[in-house]
């Protein structure tokens, strides 16, 4: 039997979660280092997957298959294609930075010595999320994927509701009748419950669709169902396929999130700590867009094409609406959240443009958005922790007292607006080119999001970093060594993949070609002949 690399990669952070939670309460520092060690081990296994994966080989590689619930045809079935491998690499890469950035986020509160923030629990929950997300990217059994899709909500609920942003009490203290801490706790609880309810509703609809798929196909194996549809041995009635597609797509659109199902994201990212906010938008939300490519398009190709016009309209609304609302935000973290709504619109636009360039760009966008948002949000978290406020109006002149912090914040912002030379530009360009070749009007409308992105990023930087030094930021400390260790590698990746994206595209492109074949779509031919 070959070494079960996929299982071990997902199991290692799960074991780390249990080990970290079991560390004695008084040994908080040991728990942190243990969690970091397990996350680095997972990163190493992710690197092994990259080395062993052959872009020119079989569609799904490193496969594992074992009987699980025989009576219902449920199997423990794993395999990675280029898209799944890119998502695993992104997840394994970001978690060590999330842990380092949140090094002190769960320490006991000095001003409230009677209140204990369970450090071990915080880092154990992060590792638990990592394990479930990685396994969801590996799962090729629909039922197994569904279990993971729903199970990851539990640790995320506790991370949002139980470990909120410490800047919140300072903002609510002036208006809260019951005190700042109570108001902040209420806001965190509201955000966590809203996150859970939205995703549970989507999950229930998906469960109905999963059961319906089993009734039609007789099993849950993605590869078997796709093969049966391709050779004609499995036929779905048009209405059946469309209803099943809608059940899957709704759940993924909530997770993504796509307008108008996005409203939980600004609350969750605003009330969570900055590292947990990164975990939400850069890691967990990617499961939704990834699943659109793996399950919606492969299982329901005709329904996907049928729904494309409506989905493209919703994606365009997400792009423009998210950017417009970001422009008017007064809260730094909520601004980044709405910017992410706009970016997810680009990803979904690329997926359902159903062109090779669009889907390759969408996959690259998932990776590059994860890196750029992590860089910007984590630097924003470092900034907020120094001042104790998320409000943009409470800052000004930071670049004069903390130039390194301001510089890294600027680079993260420029990556968010897809500046040429940084990795998000490559993915956004591919999405726009792929969309324009199939739907010119949609491509033109989507460019509005680029203009608005420049506006909200540059205005944010101007209001927080430039101008006279406000008294409230006088003496603000610059980035420390730990914080530089978090930010500098992310910036280096943004630059490297911006000038040399080939290592990523070589992995992704073969998987995109398979997906295009599944939906029986070909790239549109140029309408203008090349000059001879």
Tab-separated table of C-alpha atoms in Angstrom, residues 312 315-320 323 342 345-347 349-350 365 428 431-433 435-436 439-453:
chain	number	residue	atom	x	y	z
A	312	UNK	CA	-22.707	36.442	-13.997
A	315	UNK	CA	-21.030	38.314	-9.687
A	316	UNK	CA	-21.016	41.736	-11.329
A	317	UNK	CA	-23.253	43.120	-8.592
A	318	UNK	CA	-20.843	41.688	-6.004
A	319	UNK	CA	-17.891	43.340	-7.741
A	320	UNK	CA	-19.427	46.802	-7.967
A	323	UNK	CA	-16.272	48.063	-3.918
A	342	UNK	CA	-15.854	42.462	-4.559
A	345	UNK	CA	-17.269	38.492	-7.408
A	346	UNK	CA	-14.263	38.447	-9.748
A	347	UNK	CA	-13.526	34.820	-8.838
A	349	UNK	CA	-17.163	35.750	-12.723
A	350	UNK	CA	-14.067	33.916	-13.966
A	365	UNK	CA	-7.309	34.721	-7.926
A	428	UNK	CA	-7.514	39.715	-12.345
A	431	UNK	CA	-10.393	36.819	-15.396
A	432	UNK	CA	-11.174	39.989	-17.334
A	433	UNK	CA	-9.692	38.711	-20.592
A	435	UNK	CA	-14.770	37.095	-19.433
A	436	UNK	CA	-14.496	39.677	-22.186
A	439	UNK	CA	-19.256	38.131	-22.504
A	440	UNK	CA	-17.872	41.527	-23.561
A	441	UNK	CA	-20.474	43.563	-21.670
A	442	UNK	CA	-19.740	41.715	-18.422
A	443	UNK	CA	-16.018	42.258	-18.886
A	444	UNK	CA	-16.514	45.990	-19.349
A	445	UNK	CA	-18.764	46.331	-16.288
A	446	UNK	CA	-16.296	44.370	-14.154
A	447	UNK	CA	-13.576	46.949	-14.823
A	448	UNK	CA	-15.567	49.393	-12.670
A	449	UNK	CA	-14.432	47.316	-9.704
A	450	UNK	CA	-10.794	48.027	-10.572
A	451	UNK	CA	-11.358	51.786	-10.519
A	452	UNK	CA	-13.238	51.640	-7.227
A	453	UNK	CA	-10.547	49.409	-5.695
